[in-house]
Amino acid sequence: MLKTVIFVAFVLLIALGGGAGSAWLALESTRTIGSVEIGPWVTFPRQGTHEADPYSRARSTRLGQLSLGQAEGIVLVAGSDSAGRPLLRQCTYQLQGDLPPTRFFTLHATGENRQILSAPARFSSALHSRNLLWRHGQPLKIVVSARPQPENWLAVAGTGPMELVLTLVDTPISTGARVGETSLPGITRMECDV
């Protein structure tokens, strides 16, 4: 009798622990159910729609995010560079490449708690498409660094991991089924202050 009770308790412990652990991993990971990867960028194209999976809805709720509607835009997150190495605040990165057609976009960095990283004094912690230098006929080029950089510079401060968040507003890829076939800027590590 005691063996049966212990066995049932053990099985319940494994079931509850495994279920809770897998749900926690699904909520914490950026590459999970419903995600689409485009180079280093990850997006959830169904987020903010009635077709969103329960994990995407729970992730948005847990983080306090207001999801864009499918016709409004799409949010892309990169936690690693194009070579697969984690993004670090003490490193300098270059984003270079073409963006899909979009009316407006923003780029900012977030920390471990997914809050926007503060920039050094007098500098903006985010960039948007209307405050960048554009060269006619050339792809977008932005440098993310703790050190001042010429031209388009996203200032970050401190050390530790970070993620880059690119929000495209009013873009056709947010409503299309071919999100994974679009071209986005690559992320190249230039140097690191280790």
Tab-separated table of C-alpha atoms in Angstrom:
chain	number	residue	atom	x	y	z
A	1	MET	CA	0.000	0.000	0.000
A	2	LEU	CA	2.752	2.442	0.967
A	3	LYS	CA	4.637	1.565	-2.232
A	4	THR	CA	1.609	2.527	-4.310
A	5	VAL	CA	1.192	5.866	-2.524
A	6	ILE	CA	4.887	6.710	-2.955
A	7	PHE	CA	4.790	5.635	-6.603
A	8	VAL	CA	1.698	7.792	-7.309
A	9	ALA	CA	3.269	10.770	-5.510
A	10	PHE	CA	6.479	10.313	-7.510
A	11	VAL	CA	4.590	10.129	-10.822
A	12	LEU	CA	2.550	13.237	-9.939
A	13	LEU	CA	5.707	15.113	-8.964
A	14	ILE	CA	7.352	14.253	-12.286
A	15	ALA	CA	4.208	15.163	-14.258
A	16	LEU	CA	3.662	18.495	-12.511
A	17	GLY	CA	7.356	19.399	-12.508
A	18	GLY	CA	7.791	18.441	-16.158
A	19	GLY	CA	4.659	20.313	-17.215
A	20	ALA	CA	5.541	23.453	-15.279
A	21	GLY	CA	9.159	23.304	-16.463
A	22	SER	CA	8.235	22.919	-20.129
A	23	ALA	CA	5.717	25.785	-19.884
A	24	TRP	CA	8.349	28.001	-18.235
A	25	LEU	CA	10.878	27.174	-20.990
A	26	ALA	CA	8.303	27.929	-23.694
A	27	LEU	CA	7.558	31.318	-22.121
A	28	GLU	CA	11.214	32.272	-21.570
A	29	SER	CA	12.624	31.227	-24.944
A	30	THR	CA	12.499	33.542	-27.949
A	31	ARG	CA	12.709	30.570	-30.317
A	32	THR	CA	9.660	28.510	-29.536
A	33	ILE	CA	6.191	27.552	-30.749
A	34	GLY	CA	4.897	29.873	-33.475
A	35	SER	CA	8.222	31.635	-34.077
A	36	VAL	CA	9.768	32.313	-37.485
A	37	GLU	CA	13.533	32.813	-37.828
A	38	ILE	CA	14.992	35.156	-40.452
A	39	GLY	CA	18.761	35.045	-40.019
A	40	PRO	CA	19.447	36.204	-36.445
A	41	TRP	CA	15.966	37.740	-36.166
A	42	VAL	CA	13.001	35.922	-34.595
A	43	THR	CA	9.365	36.973	-34.891
A	44	PHE	CA	5.932	35.696	-33.975
A	45	PRO	CA	3.806	36.644	-37.009
A	46	ARG	CA	0.552	35.393	-35.467
A	47	GLN	CA	1.055	37.332	-32.224
A	48	GLY	CA	-1.714	39.889	-31.790
A	49	THR	CA	-4.176	37.894	-33.909
A	50	HIS	CA	-6.953	35.503	-32.964
A	51	GLU	CA	-4.735	32.697	-34.371
A	52	ALA	CA	-1.968	33.280	-31.792
A	53	ASP	CA	-1.001	30.168	-29.861
A	54	PRO	CA	-1.537	30.143	-26.078
A	55	TYR	CA	2.202	30.392	-25.375
A	56	SER	CA	2.534	33.585	-27.453
A	57	ARG	CA	-0.432	35.104	-25.645
A	58	ALA	CA	0.952	34.113	-22.249
A	59	ARG	CA	4.415	35.477	-23.138
A	60	SER	CA	2.942	38.848	-24.170
A	61	THR	CA	0.831	39.030	-21.032
A	62	ARG	CA	3.708	38.061	-18.762
A	63	LEU	CA	6.001	40.692	-20.289
A	64	GLY	CA	3.285	43.342	-20.329
A	65	GLN	CA	3.595	43.795	-24.089
A	66	LEU	CA	0.919	45.312	-26.238
A	67	SER	CA	0.969	43.252	-29.425
A	68	LEU	CA	0.669	44.935	-32.786
A	69	GLY	CA	-2.249	43.801	-34.893
A	70	GLN	CA	-1.393	41.835	-38.009
A	71	ALA	CA	-2.126	44.807	-40.287
A	72	GLU	CA	-0.213	47.244	-38.050
A	73	GLY	CA	3.287	45.799	-38.131
A	74	ILE	CA	5.678	43.158	-36.903
A	75	VAL	CA	8.254	42.957	-34.086
A	76	LEU	CA	11.559	41.135	-34.662
A	77	VAL	CA	14.013	40.239	-31.888
A	78	ALA	CA	17.680	39.236	-32.206
A	79	GLY	CA	19.557	37.741	-29.266
A	80	SER	CA	22.566	36.643	-31.311
A	81	ASP	CA	24.613	37.909	-34.236
A	82	SER	CA	24.583	36.362	-37.713
A	83	ALA	CA	27.317	33.915	-36.618
A	84	GLY	CA	25.140	32.666	-33.748
A	85	ARG	CA	27.113	34.286	-30.895
A	86	PRO	CA	25.068	35.952	-28.118
A	87	LEU	CA	24.817	39.747	-28.302
A	88	LEU	CA	26.823	41.486	-25.561
A	89	ARG	CA	26.657	45.157	-24.552
A	90	GLN	CA	30.454	45.429	-24.336
A	91	CYS	CA	30.789	44.520	-28.043
A	92	THR	CA	30.349	46.645	-31.155
A	93	TYR	CA	27.958	45.345	-33.818
A	94	GLN	CA	27.121	46.474	-37.315
A	95	LEU	CA	23.649	45.967	-38.726
A	96	GLN	CA	23.761	46.104	-42.483
A	97	GLY	CA	21.301	45.082	-45.145
A	98	ASP	CA	18.003	45.867	-46.746
A	99	LEU	CA	14.706	46.254	-44.953
A	100	PRO	CA	11.374	45.232	-46.435
A	101	PRO	CA	9.129	48.130	-47.453
A	102	THR	CA	7.867	49.814	-44.298
A	103	ARG	CA	6.314	53.149	-43.437
A	104	PHE	CA	8.267	53.500	-40.197
A	105	PHE	CA	10.619	51.393	-38.063
A	106	THR	CA	12.283	51.550	-34.655
A	107	LEU	CA	15.354	49.818	-33.226
A	108	HIS	CA	16.249	49.546	-29.541
A	109	ALA	CA	18.228	47.261	-27.236
A	110	THR	CA	16.817	45.412	-24.246
A	111	GLY	CA	18.524	43.796	-21.271
A	112	GLU	CA	18.029	40.543	-19.398
A	113	ASN	CA	14.668	41.642	-18.006
A	114	ARG	CA	13.552	42.761	-21.496
A	115	GLN	CA	13.437	46.410	-20.456
A	116	ILE	CA	14.861	49.045	-22.812
A	117	LEU	CA	18.517	49.667	-22.010
A	118	SER	CA	19.329	53.196	-20.985
A	119	ALA	CA	21.871	54.986	-23.140
A	120	PRO	CA	24.738	57.146	-21.895
A	121	ALA	CA	23.767	60.731	-21.016
A	122	ARG	CA	22.553	62.938	-23.894
A	123	PHE	CA	22.032	59.986	-26.242
A	124	SER	CA	18.843	58.295	-27.336
A	125	SER	CA	18.177	54.701	-26.310
A	126	ALA	CA	16.354	54.021	-29.594
A	127	LEU	CA	16.597	54.869	-33.278
A	128	HIS	CA	13.820	55.269	-35.791
A	129	SER	CA	13.652	55.540	-39.553
A	130	ARG	CA	13.239	59.314	-39.513
A	131	ASN	CA	16.392	60.099	-37.522
A	132	LEU	CA	18.876	58.064	-39.581
A	133	LEU	CA	21.334	58.999	-42.289
A	134	TRP	CA	20.458	57.248	-45.531
A	135	ARG	CA	22.794	56.844	-48.506
A	136	HIS	CA	20.984	56.642	-51.823
A	137	GLY	CA	21.154	53.173	-53.352
A	138	GLN	CA	22.995	51.637	-50.386
A	139	PRO	CA	21.663	49.279	-47.727
A	140	LEU	CA	20.836	50.396	-44.214
A	141	LYS	CA	23.861	50.548	-41.894
A	142	ILE	CA	23.633	51.002	-38.102
A	143	VAL	CA	26.358	50.492	-35.497
A	144	VAL	CA	25.379	49.335	-31.990
A	145	SER	CA	28.112	50.168	-29.499
A	146	ALA	CA	28.983	51.618	-26.106
A	147	ARG	CA	31.573	53.802	-27.860
A	148	PRO	CA	30.572	56.784	-30.025
A	149	GLN	CA	30.400	55.928	-33.730
A	150	PRO	CA	30.023	58.053	-36.859
A	151	GLU	CA	26.728	58.159	-38.752
A	152	ASN	CA	23.951	55.862	-37.458
A	153	TRP	CA	24.777	54.833	-33.885
A	154	LEU	CA	22.598	53.078	-31.319
A	155	ALA	CA	24.202	53.798	-27.951
A	156	VAL	CA	24.228	51.075	-25.292
A	157	ALA	CA	25.901	51.068	-21.886
A	158	GLY	CA	27.066	48.506	-19.364
A	159	THR	CA	28.020	44.871	-19.743
A	160	GLY	CA	26.120	41.652	-20.161
A	161	PRO	CA	23.701	40.168	-22.655
A	162	MET	CA	21.260	42.179	-24.720
A	163	GLU	CA	18.674	41.729	-27.443
A	164	LEU	CA	17.949	44.023	-30.368
A	165	VAL	CA	14.292	44.735	-31.101
A	166	LEU	CA	13.332	45.899	-34.598
A	167	THR	CA	9.719	47.010	-35.060
A	168	LEU	CA	8.434	47.453	-38.615
A	169	VAL	CA	5.214	49.464	-38.807
A	170	ASP	CA	2.779	49.221	-41.720
A	171	THR	CA	4.767	46.673	-43.702
A	172	PRO	CA	3.381	44.115	-46.154
A	173	ILE	CA	5.340	41.262	-44.533
A	174	SER	CA	3.198	41.492	-41.396
A	175	THR	CA	0.103	40.410	-43.331
A	176	GLY	CA	1.759	37.991	-45.738
A	177	ALA	CA	2.321	34.281	-45.323
A	178	ARG	CA	5.937	34.566	-46.523
A	179	VAL	CA	7.481	36.258	-43.507
A	180	GLY	CA	10.401	33.806	-43.475
A	181	GLU	CA	11.358	34.624	-47.075
A	182	THR	CA	11.994	38.318	-46.473
A	183	SER	CA	15.438	39.925	-46.243
A	184	LEU	CA	16.571	41.659	-43.044
A	185	PRO	CA	19.856	43.294	-41.997
A	186	GLY	CA	22.598	40.967	-40.830
A	187	ILE	CA	24.327	41.543	-37.486
A	188	THR	CA	28.140	41.398	-37.530
A	189	ARG	CA	30.346	41.577	-34.431
A	190	MET	CA	33.095	44.130	-35.084
A	191	GLU	CA	35.022	44.123	-31.780
A	192	CYS	CA	34.624	43.405	-28.079
A	193	ASP	CA	35.892	44.990	-24.866
A	194	VAL	CA	36.237	41.831	-22.810
